[in-house]
Tab-separated table of C-alpha atoms in Angstrom:
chain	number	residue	atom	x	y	z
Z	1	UNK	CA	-103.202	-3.609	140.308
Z	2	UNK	CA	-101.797	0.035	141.554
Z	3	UNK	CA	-99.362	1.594	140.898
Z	4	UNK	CA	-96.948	2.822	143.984
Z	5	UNK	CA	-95.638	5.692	144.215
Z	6	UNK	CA	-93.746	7.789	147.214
Z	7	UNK	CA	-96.296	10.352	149.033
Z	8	UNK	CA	-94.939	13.264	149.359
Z	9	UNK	CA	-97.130	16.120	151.061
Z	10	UNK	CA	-94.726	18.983	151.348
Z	11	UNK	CA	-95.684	22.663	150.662
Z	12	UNK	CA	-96.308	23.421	147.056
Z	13	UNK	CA	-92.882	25.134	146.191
Z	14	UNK	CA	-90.797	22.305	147.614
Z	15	UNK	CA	-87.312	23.360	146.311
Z	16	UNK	CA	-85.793	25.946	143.332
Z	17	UNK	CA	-82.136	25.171	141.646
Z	18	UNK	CA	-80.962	26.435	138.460
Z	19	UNK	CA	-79.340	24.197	135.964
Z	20	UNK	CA	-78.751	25.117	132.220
Z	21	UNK	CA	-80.085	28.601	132.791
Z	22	UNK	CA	-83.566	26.856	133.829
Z	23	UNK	CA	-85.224	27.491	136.879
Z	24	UNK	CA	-86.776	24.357	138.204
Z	25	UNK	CA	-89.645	23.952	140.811
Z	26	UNK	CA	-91.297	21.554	142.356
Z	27	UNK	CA	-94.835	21.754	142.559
Z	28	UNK	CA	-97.771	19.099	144.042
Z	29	UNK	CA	-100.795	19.407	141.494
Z	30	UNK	CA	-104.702	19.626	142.785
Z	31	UNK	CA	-105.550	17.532	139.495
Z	32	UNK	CA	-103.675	15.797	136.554
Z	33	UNK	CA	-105.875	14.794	134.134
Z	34	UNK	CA	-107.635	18.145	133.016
Z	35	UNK	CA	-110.685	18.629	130.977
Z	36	UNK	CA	-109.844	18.684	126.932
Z	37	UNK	CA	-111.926	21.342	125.301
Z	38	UNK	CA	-111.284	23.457	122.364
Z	39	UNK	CA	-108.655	22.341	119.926
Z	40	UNK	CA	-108.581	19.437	122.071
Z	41	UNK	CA	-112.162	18.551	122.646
Z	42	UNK	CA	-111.412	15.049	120.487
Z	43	UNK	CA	-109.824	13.860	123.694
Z	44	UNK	CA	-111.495	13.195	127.322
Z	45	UNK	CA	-108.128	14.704	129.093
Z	46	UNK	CA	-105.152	16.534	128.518
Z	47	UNK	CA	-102.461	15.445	130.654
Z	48	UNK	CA	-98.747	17.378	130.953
Z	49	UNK	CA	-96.547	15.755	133.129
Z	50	UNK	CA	-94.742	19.811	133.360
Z	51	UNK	CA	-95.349	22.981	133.700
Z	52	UNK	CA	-93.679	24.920	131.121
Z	53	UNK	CA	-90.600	24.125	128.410
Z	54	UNK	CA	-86.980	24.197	128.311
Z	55	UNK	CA	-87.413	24.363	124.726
Z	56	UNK	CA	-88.914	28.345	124.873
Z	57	UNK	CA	-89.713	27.766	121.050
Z	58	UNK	CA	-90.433	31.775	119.962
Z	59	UNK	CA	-93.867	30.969	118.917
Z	60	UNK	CA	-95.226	28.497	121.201
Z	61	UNK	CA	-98.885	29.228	122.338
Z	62	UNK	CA	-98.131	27.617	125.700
Z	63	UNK	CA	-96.647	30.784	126.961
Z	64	UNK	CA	-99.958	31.989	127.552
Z	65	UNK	CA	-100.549	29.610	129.896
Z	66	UNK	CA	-98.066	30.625	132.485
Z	67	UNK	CA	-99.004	30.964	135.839
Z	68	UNK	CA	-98.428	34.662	135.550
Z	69	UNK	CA	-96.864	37.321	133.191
Z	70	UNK	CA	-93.336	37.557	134.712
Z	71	UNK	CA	-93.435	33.954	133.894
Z	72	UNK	CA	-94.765	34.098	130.285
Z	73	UNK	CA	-92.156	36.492	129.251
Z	74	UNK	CA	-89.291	34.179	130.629
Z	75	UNK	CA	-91.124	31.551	128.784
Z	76	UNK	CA	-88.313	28.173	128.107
Z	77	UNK	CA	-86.262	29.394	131.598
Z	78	UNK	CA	-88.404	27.759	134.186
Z	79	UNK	CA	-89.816	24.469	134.660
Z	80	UNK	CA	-92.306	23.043	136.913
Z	81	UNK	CA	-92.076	19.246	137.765
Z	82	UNK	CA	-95.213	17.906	139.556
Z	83	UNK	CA	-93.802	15.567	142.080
Z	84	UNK	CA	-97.306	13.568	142.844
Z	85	UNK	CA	-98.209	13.387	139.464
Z	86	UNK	CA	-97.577	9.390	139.082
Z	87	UNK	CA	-99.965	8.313	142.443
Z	88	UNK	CA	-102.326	11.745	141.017
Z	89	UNK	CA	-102.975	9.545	137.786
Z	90	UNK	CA	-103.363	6.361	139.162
Z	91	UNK	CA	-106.370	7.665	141.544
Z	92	UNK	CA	-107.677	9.514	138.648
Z	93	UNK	CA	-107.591	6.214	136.174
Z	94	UNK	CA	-108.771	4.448	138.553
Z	95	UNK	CA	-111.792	6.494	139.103
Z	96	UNK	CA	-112.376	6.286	135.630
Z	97	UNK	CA	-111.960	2.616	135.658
Z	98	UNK	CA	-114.697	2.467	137.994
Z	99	UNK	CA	-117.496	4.729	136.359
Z	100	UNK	CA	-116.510	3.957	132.503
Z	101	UNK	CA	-116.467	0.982	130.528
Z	102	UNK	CA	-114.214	2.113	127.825
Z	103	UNK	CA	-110.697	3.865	127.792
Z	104	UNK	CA	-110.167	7.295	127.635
Z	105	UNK	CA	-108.714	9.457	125.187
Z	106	UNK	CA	-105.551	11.394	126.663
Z	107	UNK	CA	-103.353	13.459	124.896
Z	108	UNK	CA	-99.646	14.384	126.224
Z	109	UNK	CA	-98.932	17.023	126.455
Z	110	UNK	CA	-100.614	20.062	125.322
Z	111	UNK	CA	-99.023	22.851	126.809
Z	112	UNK	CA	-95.523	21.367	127.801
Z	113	UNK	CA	-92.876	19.060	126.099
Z	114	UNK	CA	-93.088	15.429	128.012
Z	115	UNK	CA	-89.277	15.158	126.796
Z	116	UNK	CA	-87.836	18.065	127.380
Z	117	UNK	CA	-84.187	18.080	129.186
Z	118	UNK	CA	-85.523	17.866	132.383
Z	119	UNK	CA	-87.352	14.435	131.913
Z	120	UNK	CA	-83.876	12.807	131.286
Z	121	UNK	CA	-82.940	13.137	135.006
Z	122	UNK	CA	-86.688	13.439	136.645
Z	123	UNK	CA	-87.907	10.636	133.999
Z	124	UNK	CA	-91.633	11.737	135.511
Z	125	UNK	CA	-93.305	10.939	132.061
Z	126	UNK	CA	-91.815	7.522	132.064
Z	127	UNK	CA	-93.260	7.091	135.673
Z	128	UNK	CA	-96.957	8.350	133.724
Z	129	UNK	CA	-95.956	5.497	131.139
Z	130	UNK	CA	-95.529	2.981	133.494
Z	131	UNK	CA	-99.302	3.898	134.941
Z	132	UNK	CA	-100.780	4.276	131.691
Z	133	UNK	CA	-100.105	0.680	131.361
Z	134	UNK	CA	-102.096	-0.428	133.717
Z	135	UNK	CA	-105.298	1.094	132.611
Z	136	UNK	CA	-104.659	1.025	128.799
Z	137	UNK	CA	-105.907	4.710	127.865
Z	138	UNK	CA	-105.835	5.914	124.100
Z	139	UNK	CA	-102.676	7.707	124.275
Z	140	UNK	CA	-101.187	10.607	122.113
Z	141	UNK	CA	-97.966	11.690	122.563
Z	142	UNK	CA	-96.986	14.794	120.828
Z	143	UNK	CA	-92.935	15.602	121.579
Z	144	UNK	CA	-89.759	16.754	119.488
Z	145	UNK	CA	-87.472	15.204	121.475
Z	146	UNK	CA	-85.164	11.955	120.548
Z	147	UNK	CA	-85.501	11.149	124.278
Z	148	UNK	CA	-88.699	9.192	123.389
Z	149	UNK	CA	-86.851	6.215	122.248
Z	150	UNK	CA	-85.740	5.776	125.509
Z	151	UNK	CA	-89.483	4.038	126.274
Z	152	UNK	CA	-89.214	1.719	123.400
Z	153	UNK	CA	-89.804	-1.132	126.199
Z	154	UNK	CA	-93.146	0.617	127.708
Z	155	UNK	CA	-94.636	2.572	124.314
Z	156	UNK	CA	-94.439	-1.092	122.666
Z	157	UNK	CA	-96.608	-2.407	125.320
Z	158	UNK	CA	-100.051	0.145	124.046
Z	159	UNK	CA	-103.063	-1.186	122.813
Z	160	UNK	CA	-103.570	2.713	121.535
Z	161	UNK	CA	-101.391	4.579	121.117
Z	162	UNK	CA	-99.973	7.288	118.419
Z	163	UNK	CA	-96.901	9.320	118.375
Z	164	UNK	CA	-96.749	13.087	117.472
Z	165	UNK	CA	-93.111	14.081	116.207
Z	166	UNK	CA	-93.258	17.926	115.977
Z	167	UNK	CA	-90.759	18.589	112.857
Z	168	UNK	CA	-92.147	22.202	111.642
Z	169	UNK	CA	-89.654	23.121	108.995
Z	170	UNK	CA	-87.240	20.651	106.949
Z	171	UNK	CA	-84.237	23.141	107.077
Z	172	UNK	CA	-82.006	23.177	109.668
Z	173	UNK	CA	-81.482	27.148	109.427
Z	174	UNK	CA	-84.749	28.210	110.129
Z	175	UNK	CA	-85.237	25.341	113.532
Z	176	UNK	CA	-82.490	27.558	114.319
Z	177	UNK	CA	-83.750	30.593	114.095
Z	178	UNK	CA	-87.358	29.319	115.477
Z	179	UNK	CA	-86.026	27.229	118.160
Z	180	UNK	CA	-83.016	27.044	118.973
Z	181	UNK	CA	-82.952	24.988	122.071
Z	182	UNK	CA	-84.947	22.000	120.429
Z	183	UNK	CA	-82.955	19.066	118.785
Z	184	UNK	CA	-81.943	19.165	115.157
Z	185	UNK	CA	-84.278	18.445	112.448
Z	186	UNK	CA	-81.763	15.443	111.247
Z	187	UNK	CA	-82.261	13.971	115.062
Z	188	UNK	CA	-86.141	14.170	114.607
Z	189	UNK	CA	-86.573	12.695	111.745
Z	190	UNK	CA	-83.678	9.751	112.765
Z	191	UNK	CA	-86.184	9.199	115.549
Z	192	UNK	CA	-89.639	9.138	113.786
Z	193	UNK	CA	-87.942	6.358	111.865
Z	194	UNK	CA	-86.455	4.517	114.652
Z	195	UNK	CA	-90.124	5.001	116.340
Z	196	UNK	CA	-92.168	2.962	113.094
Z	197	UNK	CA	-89.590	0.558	112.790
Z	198	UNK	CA	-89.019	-0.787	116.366
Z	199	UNK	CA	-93.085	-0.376	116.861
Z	200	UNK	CA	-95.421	-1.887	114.581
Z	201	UNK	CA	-99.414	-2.729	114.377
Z	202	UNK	CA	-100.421	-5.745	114.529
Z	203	UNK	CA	-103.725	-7.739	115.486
Z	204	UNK	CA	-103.250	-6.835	118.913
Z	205	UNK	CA	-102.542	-2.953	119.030
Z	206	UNK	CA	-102.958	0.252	116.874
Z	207	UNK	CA	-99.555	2.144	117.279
Z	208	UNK	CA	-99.404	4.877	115.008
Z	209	UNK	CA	-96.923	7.617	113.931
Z	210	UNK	CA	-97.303	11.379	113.273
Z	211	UNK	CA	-94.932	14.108	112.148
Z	212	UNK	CA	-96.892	16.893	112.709
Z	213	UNK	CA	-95.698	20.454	110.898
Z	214	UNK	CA	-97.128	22.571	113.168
Z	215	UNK	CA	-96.802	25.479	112.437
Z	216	UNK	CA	-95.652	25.182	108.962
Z	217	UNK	CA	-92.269	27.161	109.113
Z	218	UNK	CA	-90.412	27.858	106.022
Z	219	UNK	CA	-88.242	24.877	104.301
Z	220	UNK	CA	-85.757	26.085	102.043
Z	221	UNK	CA	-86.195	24.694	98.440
Z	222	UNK	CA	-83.398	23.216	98.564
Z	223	UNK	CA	-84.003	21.360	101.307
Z	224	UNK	CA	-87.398	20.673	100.247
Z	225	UNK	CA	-87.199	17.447	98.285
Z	226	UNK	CA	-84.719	15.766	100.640
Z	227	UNK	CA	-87.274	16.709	103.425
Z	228	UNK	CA	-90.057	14.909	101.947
Z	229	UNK	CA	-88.888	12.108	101.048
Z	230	UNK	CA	-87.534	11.521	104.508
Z	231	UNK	CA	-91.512	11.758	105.683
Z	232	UNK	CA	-92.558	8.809	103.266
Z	233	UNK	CA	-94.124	6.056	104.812
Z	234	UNK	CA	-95.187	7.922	108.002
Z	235	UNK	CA	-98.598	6.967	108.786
Z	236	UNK	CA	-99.788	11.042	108.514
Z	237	UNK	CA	-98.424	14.355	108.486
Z	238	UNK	CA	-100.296	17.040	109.947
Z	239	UNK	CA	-99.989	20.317	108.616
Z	240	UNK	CA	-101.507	23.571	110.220
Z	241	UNK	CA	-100.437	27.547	109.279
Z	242	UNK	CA	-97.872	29.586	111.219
Z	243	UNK	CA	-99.670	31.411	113.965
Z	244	UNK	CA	-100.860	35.227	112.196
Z	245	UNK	CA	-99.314	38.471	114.317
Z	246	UNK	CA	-102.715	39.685	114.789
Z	247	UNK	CA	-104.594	39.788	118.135
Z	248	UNK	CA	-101.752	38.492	120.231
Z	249	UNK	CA	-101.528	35.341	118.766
Z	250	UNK	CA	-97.425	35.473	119.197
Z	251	UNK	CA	-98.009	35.953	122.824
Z	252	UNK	CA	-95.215	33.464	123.248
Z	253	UNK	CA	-92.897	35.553	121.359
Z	254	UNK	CA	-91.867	39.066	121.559
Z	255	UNK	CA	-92.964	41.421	118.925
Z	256	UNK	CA	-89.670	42.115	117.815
Z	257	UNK	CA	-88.571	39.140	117.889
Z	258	UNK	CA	-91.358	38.034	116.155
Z	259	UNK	CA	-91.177	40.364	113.574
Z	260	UNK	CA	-87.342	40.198	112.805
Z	261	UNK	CA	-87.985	36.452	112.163
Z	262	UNK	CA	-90.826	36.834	109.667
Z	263	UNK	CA	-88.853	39.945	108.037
Z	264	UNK	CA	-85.590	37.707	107.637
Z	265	UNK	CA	-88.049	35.001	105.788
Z	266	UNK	CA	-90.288	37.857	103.948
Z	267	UNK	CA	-89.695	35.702	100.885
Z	268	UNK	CA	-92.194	33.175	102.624
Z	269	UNK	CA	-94.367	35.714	104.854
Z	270	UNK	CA	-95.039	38.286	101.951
Z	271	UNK	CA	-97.310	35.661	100.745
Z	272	UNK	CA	-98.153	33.474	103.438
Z	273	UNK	CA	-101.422	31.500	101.960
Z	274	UNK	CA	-99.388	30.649	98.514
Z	275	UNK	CA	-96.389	29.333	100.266
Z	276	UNK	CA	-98.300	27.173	102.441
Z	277	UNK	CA	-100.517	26.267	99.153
Z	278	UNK	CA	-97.159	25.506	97.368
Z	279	UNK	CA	-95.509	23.586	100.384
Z	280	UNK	CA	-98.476	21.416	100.636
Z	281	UNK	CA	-98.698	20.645	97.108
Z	282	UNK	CA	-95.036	19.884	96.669
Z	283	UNK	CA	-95.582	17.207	99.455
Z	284	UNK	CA	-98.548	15.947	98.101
Z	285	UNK	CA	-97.394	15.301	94.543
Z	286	UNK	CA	-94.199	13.591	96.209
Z	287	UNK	CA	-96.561	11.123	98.122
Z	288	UNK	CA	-98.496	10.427	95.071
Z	289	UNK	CA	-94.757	9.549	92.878
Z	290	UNK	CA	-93.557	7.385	96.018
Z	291	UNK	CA	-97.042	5.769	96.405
Z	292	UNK	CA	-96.850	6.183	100.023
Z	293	UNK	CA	-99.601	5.557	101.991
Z	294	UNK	CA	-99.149	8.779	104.318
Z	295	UNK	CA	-102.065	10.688	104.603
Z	296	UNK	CA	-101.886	14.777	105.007
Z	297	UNK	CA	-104.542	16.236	107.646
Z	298	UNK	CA	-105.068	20.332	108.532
Z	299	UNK	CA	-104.984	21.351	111.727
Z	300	UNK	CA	-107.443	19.999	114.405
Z	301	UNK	CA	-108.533	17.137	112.911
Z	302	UNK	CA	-104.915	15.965	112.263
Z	303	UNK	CA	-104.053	15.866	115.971
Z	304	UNK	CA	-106.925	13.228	116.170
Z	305	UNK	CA	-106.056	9.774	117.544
Z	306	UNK	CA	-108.048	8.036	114.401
């Protein structure tokens, strides 16, 4: 079975519109299943369905991957949108099919949002859904956007799959501050939950759910205990340190802004390694007076499928 798709064998740079501030482009890809290595080396393939983010969080790694540096330092104002991406996969899956005997491991998306804005009119990751289905791959999908409920119909249908909320602080002040183009915390956490109870397990599948707080950002304490116990239940929760100002690592950022957010949270930054210690340990001790079943992972390995 194939999936069909409309050729379209234009130039490369088919069209560029603004909307929302957001330069779009259209772009035909050589390849999209790419090579996971690194952080990522768990998986066979990474797969993003976009090049770069509407959501421009300030400390997003991704930024290093634009295409050049005029680019990375408009980070969140452009968008890509790879127009052959759906027939791309389905001659790459199939090529699998044919040389492999088991699935592969694909994780979307690792440098790009698969539900950002755009996706609501392009709906190119629900096209990449659609293909997926055919071939049955193990599938993570790592988002922050509510949009993903949309493909209740099509993410029910996985044998493998596991879903990646990103929800990196529990206080709506500071998602503000951080990123202030992405959805509310209350939104992310409404759809988590609408996620693990309109998908479940059974003898069939493995569906699995993730909020990943990555990178921890500060939660104020009061907002702490509400925070958590909104997270009980969730199959894991994936916790990984705020991304240190040496050596670049903010590239997605600039310094100052960088620095004027740390500065405004100094009461979490002075002592970065004790309020992460503290934050985890407040969760943990939570899970253990809820008996939840939620397990808490660190960094690479919690971005694992299994």
């Amino acid at each position: 079975m194939k999936y069909e798709a409309k050729k379209d064998r234009r130039s490369s740079l088919l069209f560029k519109e603004t909307r929302a501030k957001t330069d779009i482009y259209t772009v035909e890809a050589r390849s999209l299943l790419n090579k996971a290595t690194g952080f990522m080396a768990a998986y066979d393939f990474t797969l993003n369905p976009y090049r770069g983010c509407q959501y421009g969080c300030s400390y997003c790694y991704a930024a290093a991957f634009s295409p050049d540096s005029q680019k990375r330092q408009d980070w969140g104002n452009w968008v890509a949108i790879k127009t052959n991406a759906a027939d791309l996969l389905d001659r790459e899956l199939t090529k699998w099919q044919k040389k492999y005997d088991t699935p592969p491991r694909i994780y979307m998306s690792s440098v790009t949002d698969p539900y950002q804005p755009i996706e609501k009119q392009q709906e190119l990751t629900k096209q990449l859904l659609k293909v997926m289905l055919i071939y049955q791959p193990i599938l993570v999908i790592q988002t922050r956007s509510p949009m993903i409920v949309r493909d209740l119909d099509l993410l029910q249908q996985f044998e493998y799959l596991r879903i990646n909320l990103s929800i990196p602080t529990g206080s709506e002040i500071v998602r503000k501050d951080f990123e202030p183009r992405s959805p509310s915390v209350k939104a992310r956490l409404q759809t988590i939950n609408k996620l693990r109870y309109s998908i479940a397990s059974n003898h069939q599948n493995k569906i699995y759910f993730s909020v990943t707080i990555t990178p921890l950002l500060p939660t104020l304490i009061a907002d702490r205990d509400k925070f958590f116990s909104q997270l009980m239940g969730i199959d894991r929760i994936v916790l990984q340190d705020f991304h240190p100002t040496h050596k670049n690592s903010l590239i997605a950022s600039t310094p100052h802004q960088a620095i004027a957010l740390k500065q405004k949270y100094a009461w979490w930054y002075d002592d970065v390694a004790e309020s992460y210690h503290d934050f985890k340990q407040n969760l943990e001790n939570h899970l253990i007076a809820w008996s939840s079943p939620t397990e808490i992972l660190e960094g690479k390995a919690g971005f694992a499928y299994d």
